[in-house]
Tab-separated table of C-alpha atoms in Angstrom:
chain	number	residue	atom	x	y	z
U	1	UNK	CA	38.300	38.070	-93.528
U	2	UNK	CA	40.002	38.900	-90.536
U	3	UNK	CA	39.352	37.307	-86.878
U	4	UNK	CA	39.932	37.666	-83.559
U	5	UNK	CA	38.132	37.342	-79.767
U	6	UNK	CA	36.214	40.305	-78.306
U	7	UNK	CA	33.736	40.197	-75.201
U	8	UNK	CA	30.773	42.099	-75.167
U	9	UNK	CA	31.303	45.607	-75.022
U	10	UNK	CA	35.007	46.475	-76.121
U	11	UNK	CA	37.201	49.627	-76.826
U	12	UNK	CA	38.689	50.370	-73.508
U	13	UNK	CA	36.810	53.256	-71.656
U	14	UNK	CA	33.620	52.194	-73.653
U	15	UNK	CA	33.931	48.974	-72.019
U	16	UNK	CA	34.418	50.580	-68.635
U	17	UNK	CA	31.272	52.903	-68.849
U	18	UNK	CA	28.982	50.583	-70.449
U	19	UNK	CA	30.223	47.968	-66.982
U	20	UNK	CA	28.855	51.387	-65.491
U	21	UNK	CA	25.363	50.856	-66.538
U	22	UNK	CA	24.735	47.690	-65.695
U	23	UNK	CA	26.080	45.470	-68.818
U	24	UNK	CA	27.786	42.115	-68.059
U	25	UNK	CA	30.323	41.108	-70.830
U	26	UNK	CA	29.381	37.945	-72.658
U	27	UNK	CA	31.406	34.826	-73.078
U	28	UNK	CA	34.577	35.328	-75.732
U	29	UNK	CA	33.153	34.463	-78.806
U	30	UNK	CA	34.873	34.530	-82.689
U	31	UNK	CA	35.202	37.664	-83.842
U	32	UNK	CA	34.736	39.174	-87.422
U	33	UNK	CA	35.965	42.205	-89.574
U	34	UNK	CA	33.881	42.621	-92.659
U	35	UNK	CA	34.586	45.801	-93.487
U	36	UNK	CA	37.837	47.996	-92.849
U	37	UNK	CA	39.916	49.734	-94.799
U	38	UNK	CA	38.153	50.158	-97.498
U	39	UNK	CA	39.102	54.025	-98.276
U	40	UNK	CA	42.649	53.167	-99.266
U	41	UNK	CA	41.751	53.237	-102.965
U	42	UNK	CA	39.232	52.990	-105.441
U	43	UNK	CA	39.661	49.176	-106.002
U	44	UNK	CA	39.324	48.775	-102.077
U	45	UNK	CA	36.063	51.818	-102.141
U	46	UNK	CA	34.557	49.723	-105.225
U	47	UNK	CA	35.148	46.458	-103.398
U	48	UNK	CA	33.030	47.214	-100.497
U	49	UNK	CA	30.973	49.899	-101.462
U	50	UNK	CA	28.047	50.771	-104.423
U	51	UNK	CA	27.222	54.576	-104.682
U	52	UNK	CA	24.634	56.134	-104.503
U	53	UNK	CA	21.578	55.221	-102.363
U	54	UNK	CA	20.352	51.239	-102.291
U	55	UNK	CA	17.244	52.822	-104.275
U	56	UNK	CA	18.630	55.538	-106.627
U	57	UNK	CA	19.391	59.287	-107.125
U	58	UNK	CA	16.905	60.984	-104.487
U	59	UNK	CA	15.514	60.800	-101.137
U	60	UNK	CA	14.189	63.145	-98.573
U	61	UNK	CA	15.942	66.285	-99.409
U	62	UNK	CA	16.797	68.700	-101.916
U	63	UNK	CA	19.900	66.678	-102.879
U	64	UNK	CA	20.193	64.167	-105.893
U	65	UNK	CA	22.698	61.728	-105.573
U	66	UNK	CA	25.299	61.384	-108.463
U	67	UNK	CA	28.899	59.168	-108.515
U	68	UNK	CA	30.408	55.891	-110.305
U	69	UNK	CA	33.459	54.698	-111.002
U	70	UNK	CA	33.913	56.956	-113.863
U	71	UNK	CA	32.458	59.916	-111.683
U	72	UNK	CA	34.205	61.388	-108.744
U	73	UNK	CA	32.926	64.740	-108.486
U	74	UNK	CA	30.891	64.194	-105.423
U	75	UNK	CA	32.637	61.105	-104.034
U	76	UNK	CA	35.832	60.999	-103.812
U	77	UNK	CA	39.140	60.044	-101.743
U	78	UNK	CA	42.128	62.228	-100.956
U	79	UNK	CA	44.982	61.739	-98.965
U	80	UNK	CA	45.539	58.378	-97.141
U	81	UNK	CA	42.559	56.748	-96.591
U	82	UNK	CA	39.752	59.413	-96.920
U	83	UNK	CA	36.165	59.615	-98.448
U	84	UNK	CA	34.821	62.773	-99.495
U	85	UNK	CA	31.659	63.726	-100.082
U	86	UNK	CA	31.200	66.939	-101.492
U	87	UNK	CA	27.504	68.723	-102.209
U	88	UNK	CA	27.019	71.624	-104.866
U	89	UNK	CA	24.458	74.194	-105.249
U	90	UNK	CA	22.993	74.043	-108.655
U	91	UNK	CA	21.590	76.843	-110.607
U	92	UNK	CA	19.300	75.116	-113.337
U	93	UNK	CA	15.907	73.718	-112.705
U	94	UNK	CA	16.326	69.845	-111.968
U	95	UNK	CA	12.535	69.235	-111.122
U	96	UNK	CA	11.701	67.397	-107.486
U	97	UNK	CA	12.856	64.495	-105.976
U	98	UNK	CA	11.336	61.698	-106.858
U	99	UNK	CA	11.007	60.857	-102.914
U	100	UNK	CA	8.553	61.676	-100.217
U	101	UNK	CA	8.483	65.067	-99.569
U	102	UNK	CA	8.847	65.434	-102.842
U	103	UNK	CA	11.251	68.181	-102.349
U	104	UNK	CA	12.743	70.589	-105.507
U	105	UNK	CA	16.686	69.393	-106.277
U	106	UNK	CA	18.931	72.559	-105.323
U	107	UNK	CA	21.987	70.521	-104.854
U	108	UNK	CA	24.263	67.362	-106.568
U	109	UNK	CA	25.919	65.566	-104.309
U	110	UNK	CA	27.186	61.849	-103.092
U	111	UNK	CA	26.015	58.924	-101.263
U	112	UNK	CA	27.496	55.169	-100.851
U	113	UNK	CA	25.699	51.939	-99.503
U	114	UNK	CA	28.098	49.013	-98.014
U	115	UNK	CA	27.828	45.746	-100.342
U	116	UNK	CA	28.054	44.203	-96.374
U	117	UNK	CA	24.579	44.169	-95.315
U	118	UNK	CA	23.725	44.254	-91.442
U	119	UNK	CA	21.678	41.554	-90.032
U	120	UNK	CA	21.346	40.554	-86.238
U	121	UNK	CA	20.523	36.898	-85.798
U	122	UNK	CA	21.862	33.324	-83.751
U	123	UNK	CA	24.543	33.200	-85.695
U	124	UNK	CA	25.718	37.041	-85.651
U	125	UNK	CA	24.473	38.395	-82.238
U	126	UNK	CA	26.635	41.525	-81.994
U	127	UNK	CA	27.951	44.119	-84.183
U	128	UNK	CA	30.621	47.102	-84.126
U	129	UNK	CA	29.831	49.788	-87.008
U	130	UNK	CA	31.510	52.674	-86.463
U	131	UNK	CA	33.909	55.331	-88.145
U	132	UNK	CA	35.556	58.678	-88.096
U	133	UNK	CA	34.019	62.019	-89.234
U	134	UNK	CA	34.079	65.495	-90.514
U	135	UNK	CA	30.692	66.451	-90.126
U	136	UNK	CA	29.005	69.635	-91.718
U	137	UNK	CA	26.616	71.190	-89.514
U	138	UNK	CA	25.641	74.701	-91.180
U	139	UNK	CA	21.964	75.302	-92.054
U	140	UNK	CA	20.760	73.239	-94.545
U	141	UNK	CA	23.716	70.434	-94.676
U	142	UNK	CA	22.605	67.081	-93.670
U	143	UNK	CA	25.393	64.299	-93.406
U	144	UNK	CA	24.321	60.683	-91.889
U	145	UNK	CA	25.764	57.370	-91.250
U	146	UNK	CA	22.814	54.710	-90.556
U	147	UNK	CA	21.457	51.805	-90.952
U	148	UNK	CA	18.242	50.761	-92.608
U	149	UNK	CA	16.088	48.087	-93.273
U	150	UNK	CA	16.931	46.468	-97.135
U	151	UNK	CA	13.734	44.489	-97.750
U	152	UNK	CA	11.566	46.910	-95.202
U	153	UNK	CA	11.056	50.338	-93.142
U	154	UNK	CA	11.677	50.148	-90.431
U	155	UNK	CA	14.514	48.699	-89.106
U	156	UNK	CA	16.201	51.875	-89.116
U	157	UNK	CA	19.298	53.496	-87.109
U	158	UNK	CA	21.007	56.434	-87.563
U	159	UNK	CA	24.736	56.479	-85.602
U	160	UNK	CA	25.447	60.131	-86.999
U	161	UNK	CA	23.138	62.840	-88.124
U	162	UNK	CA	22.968	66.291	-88.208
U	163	UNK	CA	20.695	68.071	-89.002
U	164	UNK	CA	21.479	71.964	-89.712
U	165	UNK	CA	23.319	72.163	-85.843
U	166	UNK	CA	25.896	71.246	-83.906
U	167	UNK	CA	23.448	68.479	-82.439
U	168	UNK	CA	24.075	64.646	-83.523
U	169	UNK	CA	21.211	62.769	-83.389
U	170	UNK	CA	21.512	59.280	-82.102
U	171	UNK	CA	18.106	57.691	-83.549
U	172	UNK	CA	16.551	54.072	-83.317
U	173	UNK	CA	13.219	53.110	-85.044
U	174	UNK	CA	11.163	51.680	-83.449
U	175	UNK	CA	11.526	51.234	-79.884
U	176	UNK	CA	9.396	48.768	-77.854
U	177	UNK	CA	6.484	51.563	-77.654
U	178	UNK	CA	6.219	51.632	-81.776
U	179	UNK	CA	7.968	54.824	-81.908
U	180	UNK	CA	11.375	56.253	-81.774
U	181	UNK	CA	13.587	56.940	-79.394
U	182	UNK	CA	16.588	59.650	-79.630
U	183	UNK	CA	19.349	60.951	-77.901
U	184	UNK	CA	20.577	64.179	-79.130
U	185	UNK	CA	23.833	65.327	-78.450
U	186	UNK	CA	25.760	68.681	-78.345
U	187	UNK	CA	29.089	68.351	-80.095
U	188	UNK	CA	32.080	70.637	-79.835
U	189	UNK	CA	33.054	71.304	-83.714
U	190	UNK	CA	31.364	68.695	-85.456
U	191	UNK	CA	33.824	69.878	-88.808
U	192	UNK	CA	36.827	68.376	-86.571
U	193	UNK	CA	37.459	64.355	-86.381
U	194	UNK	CA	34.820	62.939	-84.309
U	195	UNK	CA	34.309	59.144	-84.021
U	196	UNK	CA	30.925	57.549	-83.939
U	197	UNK	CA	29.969	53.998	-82.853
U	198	UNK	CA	27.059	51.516	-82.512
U	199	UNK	CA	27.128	48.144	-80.505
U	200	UNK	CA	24.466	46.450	-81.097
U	201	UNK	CA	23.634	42.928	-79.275
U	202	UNK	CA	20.378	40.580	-79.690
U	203	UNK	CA	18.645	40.018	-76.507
U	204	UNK	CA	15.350	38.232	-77.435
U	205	UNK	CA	14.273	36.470	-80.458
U	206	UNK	CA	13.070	39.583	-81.976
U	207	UNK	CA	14.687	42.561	-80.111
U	208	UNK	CA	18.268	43.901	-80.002
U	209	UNK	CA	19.768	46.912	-77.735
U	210	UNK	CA	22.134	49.241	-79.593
U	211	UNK	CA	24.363	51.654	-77.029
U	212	UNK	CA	25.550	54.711	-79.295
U	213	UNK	CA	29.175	56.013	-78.013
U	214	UNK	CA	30.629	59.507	-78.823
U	215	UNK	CA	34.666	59.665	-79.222
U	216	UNK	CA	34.566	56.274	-76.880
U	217	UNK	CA	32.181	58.138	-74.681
U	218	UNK	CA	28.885	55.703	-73.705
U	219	UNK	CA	25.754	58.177	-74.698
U	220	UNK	CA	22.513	56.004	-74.876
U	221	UNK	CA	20.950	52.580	-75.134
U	222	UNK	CA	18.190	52.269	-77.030
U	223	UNK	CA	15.881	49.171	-77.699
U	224	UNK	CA	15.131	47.969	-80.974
U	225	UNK	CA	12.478	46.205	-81.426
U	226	UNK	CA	11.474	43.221	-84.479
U	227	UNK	CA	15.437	43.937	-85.890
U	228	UNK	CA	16.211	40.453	-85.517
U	229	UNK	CA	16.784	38.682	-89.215
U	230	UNK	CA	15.969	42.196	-90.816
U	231	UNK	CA	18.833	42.800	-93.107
U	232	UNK	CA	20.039	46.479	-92.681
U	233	UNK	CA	22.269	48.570	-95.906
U	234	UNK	CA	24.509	50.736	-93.780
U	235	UNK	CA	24.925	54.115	-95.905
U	236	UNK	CA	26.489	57.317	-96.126
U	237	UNK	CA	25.606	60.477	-97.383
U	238	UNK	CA	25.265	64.142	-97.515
U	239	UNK	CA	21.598	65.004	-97.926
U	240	UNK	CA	20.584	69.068	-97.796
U	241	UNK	CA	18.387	70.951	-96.815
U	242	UNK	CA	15.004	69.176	-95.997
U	243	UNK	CA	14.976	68.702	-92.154
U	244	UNK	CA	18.251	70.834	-91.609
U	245	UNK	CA	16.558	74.007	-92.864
U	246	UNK	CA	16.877	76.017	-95.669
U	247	UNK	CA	17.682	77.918	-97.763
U	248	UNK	CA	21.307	75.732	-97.565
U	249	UNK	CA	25.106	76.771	-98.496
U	250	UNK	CA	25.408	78.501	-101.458
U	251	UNK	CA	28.878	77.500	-102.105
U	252	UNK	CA	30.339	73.596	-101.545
U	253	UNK	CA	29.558	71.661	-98.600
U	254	UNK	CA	32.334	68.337	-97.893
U	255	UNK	CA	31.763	65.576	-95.653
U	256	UNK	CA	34.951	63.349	-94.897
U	257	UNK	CA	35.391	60.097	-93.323
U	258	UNK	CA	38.076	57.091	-92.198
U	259	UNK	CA	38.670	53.949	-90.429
U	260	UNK	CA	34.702	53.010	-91.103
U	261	UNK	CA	34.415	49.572	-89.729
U	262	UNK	CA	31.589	47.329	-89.028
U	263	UNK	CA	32.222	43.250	-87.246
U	264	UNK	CA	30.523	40.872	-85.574
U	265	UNK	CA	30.429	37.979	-83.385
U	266	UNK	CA	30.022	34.349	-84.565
U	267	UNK	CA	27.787	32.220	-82.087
């Protein structure tokens, strides 16, 4: 585990713009890594990462979820220090997911869930996740990074999602009004690299704020109500079709991504 000091809101410009609307940085406190550089090889991916989701195969799309460590057809790396996930069409008839909407499986494809779990309390107020991305954002492709409750729904979080656009959706559930609050942003080639970010500080005994940032760019704070001591799986995965449209790709559809990284503070 590596350590170091960071203040409140770090990163240089993200700093500057989040001073911009109205944050105050926080005493130095100890500073974490607990996950970095984990795409530098299967022993490092296997280390820090199970596949598939935290609950199996399927979930709200037309996608079923397939990869081990004797299967890398849908998740693998290439080059230095790069996950791929790649979804495939399929042309048999796999039945439904077994997940509400209950949707018919057109597509294999690859998800992983961080062995690192998430959870905002005293002793870890704050937390960086973040990473770099090659997002698909064709009709029907459906790649997220996000955060959700382990043991219950909601916490949830979503730092990148598109869904069938060029539109990421920044998404916290729930808010203080039971509901959830987005902020949807237009991005200029989502298929280039792209980095996506989530600070996320407690501020009651119940309630944390989470500012989303863009490529270092500040784009909304949203509050999060009853995540405190709700441990949060932070996945990824490329889901299809569903709510990105349909009918999806008919040929392969890859999702890439580096430097994720999630730390904390230490009160």
């Amino acid at each position: 585990m590596v350590t170091d000091r960071r203040r409140f809101l770090i990163a240089g410009s993200a700093g500057l713009l989040g001073a911009a609307v109205g944050l105050r940085p926080a005493a130095a406190a100890t500073w974490e890594t607990v996950l970095n550089g984990s795409f530098s090889g299967y022993p490092a991916l296997e280390a820090a990462w199970h596949y598939r989701y935290p609950w199996g195969s399927d979930h709200n799309g037309t996608a079923r979820m397939y990869g081990s460590a004797s299967d890398h057809n849908h998740v693998y790396l290439e080059g230095s220090g790069v996950l791929v996930l790649r979804a495939s069409r399929i042309s048999w008839d796999e039945g439904n997911s077994s997940k509400d909407p209950y949707l018919p499986i057109h597509y294999h494809s690859g998800a992983l869930h961080a062995k690192q779990q998430v959870v905002i309390s005293d002793q870890f107020p704050q937390w960086e996740v973040r990473g770099e991305f090659q997002a698909p954002s064709a009709r029907g492709t459906w790649p997220a990074f996000w955060l959700t409750g382990a043991n219950s729904w909601p916490p949830e979080s979503d730092i990148l999602e598109y869904k069938g656009d060029a539109r990421n959706w920044f998404n916290t559930y729930k808010n203080a009004s039971g509901g959830w609050s987005n902020t949807i942003v237009n991005v200029s080639n989502p298929g280039g690299w792209h980095t996506y970010r989530a600070w996320i500080a407690k501020v009651s005994a119940t309630d944390a704020d989470i500012h989303y940032y863009l490529d270092g760019n500040w784009v909304g704070q949203h509050r999060a109500a009853n995540f405190v001591n709700k441990p949060m799986w932070i996945i990824l995965n490329l889901q299809m079709e569903g709510s990105s449209g349909a009918p999806g790709p008919s040929g392969d559809t890859f999702y890439r991504a580096r430097n994720v990284y999630v730390g904390r503070s230490r009160a």
